[in-house]
Coordinates of C-alpha atoms and ligand atoms in Angstrom, one line a residue:
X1 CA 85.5 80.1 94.5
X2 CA 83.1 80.6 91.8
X3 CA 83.1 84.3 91.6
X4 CA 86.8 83.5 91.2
X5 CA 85.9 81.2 88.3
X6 CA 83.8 84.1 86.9
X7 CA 86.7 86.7 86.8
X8 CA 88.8 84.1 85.0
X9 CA 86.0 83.0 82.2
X10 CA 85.4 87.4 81.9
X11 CA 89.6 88.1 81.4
X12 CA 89.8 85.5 79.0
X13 CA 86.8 86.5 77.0
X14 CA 87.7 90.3 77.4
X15 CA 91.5 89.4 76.7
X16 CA 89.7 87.9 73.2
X17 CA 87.8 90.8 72.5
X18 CA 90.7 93.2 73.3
X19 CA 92.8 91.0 70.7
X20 CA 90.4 91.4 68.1
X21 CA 90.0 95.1 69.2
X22 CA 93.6 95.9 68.4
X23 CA 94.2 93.9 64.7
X24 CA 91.2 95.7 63.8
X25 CA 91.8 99.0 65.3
X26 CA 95.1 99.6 64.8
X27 CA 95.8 99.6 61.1
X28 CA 98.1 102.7 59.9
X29 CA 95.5 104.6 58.2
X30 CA 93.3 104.7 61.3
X31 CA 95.7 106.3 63.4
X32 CA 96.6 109.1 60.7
X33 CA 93.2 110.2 61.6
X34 CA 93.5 111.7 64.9
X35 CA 89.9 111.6 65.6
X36 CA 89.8 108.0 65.1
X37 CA 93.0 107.0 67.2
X38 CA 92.0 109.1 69.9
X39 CA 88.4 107.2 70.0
X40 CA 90.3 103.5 69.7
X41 CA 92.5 105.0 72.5
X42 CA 89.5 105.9 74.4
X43 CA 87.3 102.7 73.5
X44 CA 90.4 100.2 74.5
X45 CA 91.1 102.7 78.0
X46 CA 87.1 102.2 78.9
X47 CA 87.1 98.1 77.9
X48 CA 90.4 98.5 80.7
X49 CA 88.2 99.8 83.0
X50 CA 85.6 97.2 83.1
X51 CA 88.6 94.4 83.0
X52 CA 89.8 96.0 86.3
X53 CA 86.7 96.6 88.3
X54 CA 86.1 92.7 87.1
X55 CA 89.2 91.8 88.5
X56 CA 88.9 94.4 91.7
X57 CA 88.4 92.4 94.5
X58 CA 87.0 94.4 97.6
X59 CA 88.4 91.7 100.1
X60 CA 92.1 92.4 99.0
X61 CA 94.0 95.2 101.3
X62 CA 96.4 97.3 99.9
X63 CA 99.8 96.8 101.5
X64 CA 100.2 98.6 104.9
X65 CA 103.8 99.6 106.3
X66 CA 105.6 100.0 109.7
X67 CA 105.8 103.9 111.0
X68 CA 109.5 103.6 110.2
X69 CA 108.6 103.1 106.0
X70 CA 106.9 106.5 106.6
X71 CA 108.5 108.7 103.5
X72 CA 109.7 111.7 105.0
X73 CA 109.7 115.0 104.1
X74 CA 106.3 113.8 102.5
X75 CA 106.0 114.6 98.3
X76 CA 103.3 117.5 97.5
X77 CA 101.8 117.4 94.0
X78 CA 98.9 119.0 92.1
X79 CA 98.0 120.3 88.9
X80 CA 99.6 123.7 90.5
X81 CA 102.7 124.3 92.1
X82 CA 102.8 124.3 96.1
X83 CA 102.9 128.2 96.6
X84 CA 99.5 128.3 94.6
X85 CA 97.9 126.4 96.9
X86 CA 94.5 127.8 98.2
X87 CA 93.8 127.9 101.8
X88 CA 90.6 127.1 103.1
X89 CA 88.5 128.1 106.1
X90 CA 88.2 125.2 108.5
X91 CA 85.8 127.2 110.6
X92 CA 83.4 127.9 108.0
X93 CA 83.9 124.9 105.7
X94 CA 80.9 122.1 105.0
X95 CA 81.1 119.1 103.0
X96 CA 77.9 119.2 100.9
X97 CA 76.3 115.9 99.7
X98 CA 74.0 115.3 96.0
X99 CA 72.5 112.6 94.4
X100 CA 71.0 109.5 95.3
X101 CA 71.6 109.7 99.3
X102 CA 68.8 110.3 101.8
X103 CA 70.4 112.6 104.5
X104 CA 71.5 115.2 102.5
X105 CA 72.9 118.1 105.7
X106 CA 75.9 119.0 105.3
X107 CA 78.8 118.3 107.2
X108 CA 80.9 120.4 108.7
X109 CA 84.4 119.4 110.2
X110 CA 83.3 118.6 114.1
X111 CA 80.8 116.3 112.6
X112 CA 83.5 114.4 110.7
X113 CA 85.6 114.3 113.7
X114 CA 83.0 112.9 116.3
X115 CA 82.7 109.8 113.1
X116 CA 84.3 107.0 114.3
X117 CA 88.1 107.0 112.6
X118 CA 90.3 104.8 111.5
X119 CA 94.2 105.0 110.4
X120 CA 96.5 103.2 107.8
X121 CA 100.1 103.8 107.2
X122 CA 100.1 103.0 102.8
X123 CA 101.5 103.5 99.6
X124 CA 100.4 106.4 97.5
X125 CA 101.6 105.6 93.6
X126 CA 101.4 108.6 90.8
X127 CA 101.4 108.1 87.3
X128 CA 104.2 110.6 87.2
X129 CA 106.4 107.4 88.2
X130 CA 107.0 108.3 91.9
X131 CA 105.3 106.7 95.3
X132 CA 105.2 108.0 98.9
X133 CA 104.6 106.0 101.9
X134 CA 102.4 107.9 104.4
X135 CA 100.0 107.7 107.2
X136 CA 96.4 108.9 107.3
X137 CA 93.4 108.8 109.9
X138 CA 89.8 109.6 109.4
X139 CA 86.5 108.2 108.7
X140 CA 85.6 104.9 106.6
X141 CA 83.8 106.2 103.4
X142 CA 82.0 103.0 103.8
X143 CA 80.4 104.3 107.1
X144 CA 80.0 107.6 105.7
X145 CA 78.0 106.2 102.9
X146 CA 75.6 104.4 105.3
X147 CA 75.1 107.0 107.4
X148 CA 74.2 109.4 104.5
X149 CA 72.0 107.1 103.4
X150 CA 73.7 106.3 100.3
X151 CA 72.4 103.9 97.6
X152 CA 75.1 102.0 97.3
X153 CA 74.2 100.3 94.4
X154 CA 74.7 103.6 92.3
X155 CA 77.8 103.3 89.7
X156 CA 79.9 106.2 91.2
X157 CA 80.8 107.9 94.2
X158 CA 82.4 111.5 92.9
X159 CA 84.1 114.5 94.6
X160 CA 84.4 118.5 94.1
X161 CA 87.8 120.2 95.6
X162 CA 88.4 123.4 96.7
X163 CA 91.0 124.3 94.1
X164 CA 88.3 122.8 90.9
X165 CA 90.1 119.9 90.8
X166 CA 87.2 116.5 91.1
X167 CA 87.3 112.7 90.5
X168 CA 85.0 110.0 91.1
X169 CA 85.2 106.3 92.0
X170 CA 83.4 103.3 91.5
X171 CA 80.8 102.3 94.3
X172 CA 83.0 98.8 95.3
X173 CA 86.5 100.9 95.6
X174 CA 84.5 103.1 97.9
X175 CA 82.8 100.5 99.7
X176 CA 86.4 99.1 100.1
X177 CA 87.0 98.7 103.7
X178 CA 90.7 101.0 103.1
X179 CA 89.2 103.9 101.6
X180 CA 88.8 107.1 104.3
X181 CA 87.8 110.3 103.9
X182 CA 91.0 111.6 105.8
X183 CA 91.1 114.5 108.4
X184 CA 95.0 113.7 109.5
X185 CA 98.1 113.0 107.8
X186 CA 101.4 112.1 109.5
X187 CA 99.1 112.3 113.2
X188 CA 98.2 115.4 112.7
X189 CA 95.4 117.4 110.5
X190 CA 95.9 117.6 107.3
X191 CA 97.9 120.9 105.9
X192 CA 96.4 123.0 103.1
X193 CA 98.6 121.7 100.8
X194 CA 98.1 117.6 101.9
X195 CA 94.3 118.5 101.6
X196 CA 92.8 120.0 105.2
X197 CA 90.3 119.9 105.8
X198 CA 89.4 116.8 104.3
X199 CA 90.7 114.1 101.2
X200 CA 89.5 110.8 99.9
X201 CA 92.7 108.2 100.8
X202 CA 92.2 105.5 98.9
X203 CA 95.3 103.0 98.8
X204 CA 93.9 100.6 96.1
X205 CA 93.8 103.5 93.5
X206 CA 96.9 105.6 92.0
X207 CA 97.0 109.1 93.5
X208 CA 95.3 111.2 91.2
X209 CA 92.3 109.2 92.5
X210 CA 92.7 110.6 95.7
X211 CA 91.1 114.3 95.7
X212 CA 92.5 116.5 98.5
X213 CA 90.4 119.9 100.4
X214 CA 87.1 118.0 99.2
X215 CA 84.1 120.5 99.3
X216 CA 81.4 118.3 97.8
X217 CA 80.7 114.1 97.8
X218 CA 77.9 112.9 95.4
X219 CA 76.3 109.4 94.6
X220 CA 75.2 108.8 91.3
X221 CA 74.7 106.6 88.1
X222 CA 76.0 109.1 85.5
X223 CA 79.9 108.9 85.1
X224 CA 81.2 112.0 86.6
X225 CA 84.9 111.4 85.0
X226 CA 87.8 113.4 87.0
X227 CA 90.5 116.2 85.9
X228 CA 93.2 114.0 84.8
X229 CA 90.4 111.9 83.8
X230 CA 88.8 113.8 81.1
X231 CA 92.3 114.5 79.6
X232 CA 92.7 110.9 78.6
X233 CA 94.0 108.9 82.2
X234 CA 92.5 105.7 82.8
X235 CA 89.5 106.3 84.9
X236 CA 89.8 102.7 87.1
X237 CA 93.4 103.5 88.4
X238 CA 93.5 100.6 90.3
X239 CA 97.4 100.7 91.9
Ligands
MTE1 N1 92.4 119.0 95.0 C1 93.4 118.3 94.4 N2 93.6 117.0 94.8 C2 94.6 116.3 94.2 C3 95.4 116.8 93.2 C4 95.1 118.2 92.8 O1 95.8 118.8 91.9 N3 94.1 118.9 93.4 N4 96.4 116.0 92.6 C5 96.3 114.6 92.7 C6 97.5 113.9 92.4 S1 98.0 113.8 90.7 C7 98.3 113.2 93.3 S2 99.6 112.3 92.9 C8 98.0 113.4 94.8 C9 99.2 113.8 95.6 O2 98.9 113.8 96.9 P1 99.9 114.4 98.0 O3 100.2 115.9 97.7 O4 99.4 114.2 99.3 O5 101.2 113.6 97.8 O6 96.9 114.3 95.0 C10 95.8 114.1 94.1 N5 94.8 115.0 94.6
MO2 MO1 99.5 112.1 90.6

């Protein structure tokens, strides 16, 4: 109840500063100036991200569907077209860990499948205006984290992909009991192009926040950003 009370008294004082943010930054010479549009642009897109991890509340579950909502065939997207998709070595893949976590080994795909799993049937939402629903199994990121000896109170939780692509996520979204690092789509393993051997699903964030063919997991305090990201998108995403 209270914390509820403190989310309201925070969005109406950020909704005030926002107010003021906007009459004063968006007079018509300031936005001739592309440098200085582009940093109000930034400034109000970072003030968004602190209103929405305020207003994210790690209790909530993203909806969840009945097999027969399943979107099928499934919808492939990347930042490359599906016959440039890069294939990776199941047998020889690891997952390798950084920052502030105390069991640093890395992991290879047997160790991530004797994890204890979990499987959701969600929404995924892209910005480009289109959303899938699909099913995923693997392990809780919040187990993962323990076991790893994560500090969770760290800011972020980022990820490397095979391909260069790489996002990160707030520590409560990946403490969220929904987010998985999944191993199967549609009851099976993951397909190169759906991300084998391993993705972040994460049904409370739009899908660019959801890396696929993950080679490295970090924990850390210094924003990582992400691809899309660093070219401008909203770095919260919540969906
Ligand atoms: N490695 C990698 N992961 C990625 C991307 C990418 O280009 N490379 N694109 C993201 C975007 S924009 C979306 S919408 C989803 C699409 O996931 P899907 O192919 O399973 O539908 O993957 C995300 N994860
Ligand atoms: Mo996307």
């Amino acid at each position: 109840m209270s914390r509820e009370i403190d989310r309201r008294a925070l969005l109406g004082r950020a909704l005030a500063l926002g107010a003021t943010g906007l009459l004063g930054g968006c007079d018509y010479d300031n936005l001739q100036h592309p440098d200085l549009a582009d940093r109000f642009l930034r400034a109000m897109s970072s003030w968004n991200d602190r209103v929405q991890a305020a207003l994210f509340n790690p209790h909530t579950l993203a909806p969840t569907f009945p097999a027969s909502a399943i979107t099928r065939p499934p919808r492939f997207n990347a930042y490359y077209d599906r016959d440039q998709v890069r294939v990776v070595d199941g047998a020889t893949w690891k997952l390798e860990l950084s920052g502030l976590v105390t069991e640093r080994r890395v992991w290879t795909l047997a160790d991530l499948r004797a994890a204890p799993q979990q499987s959701q049937i969600t929404r995924l939402v892209c910005v480009e205006g289109w959303r899938v629903i699909g099913q995923w199994g693997g392990v809780p990121l919040q187990w993962f984290l323990r076991r790893i000896g994560a500090d969770t109170r760290a800011r972020y939780v980022s990820f490397r992909c095979a391909d260069g692509y790489y996002s990160s996520i707030d520590m409560e979204s990946a403490l969220h009991p929904q987010t998985i690092l999944a191993l199967d789509f549609l009851g099976k393993p993951l397909t190169p192009a759906f991300g084998f051997p391993l993705r972040l699903r994460i049904p409370t964030k739009l899908g660019f926040k959801n890396p696929k063919s993950l080679v490295a997991l970090g924990v850390t305090n210094v924003y990582p950003g992400g691809y899309w990201e660093d070219q401008g998108y909203n770095w919260f995403s919540g969906s």
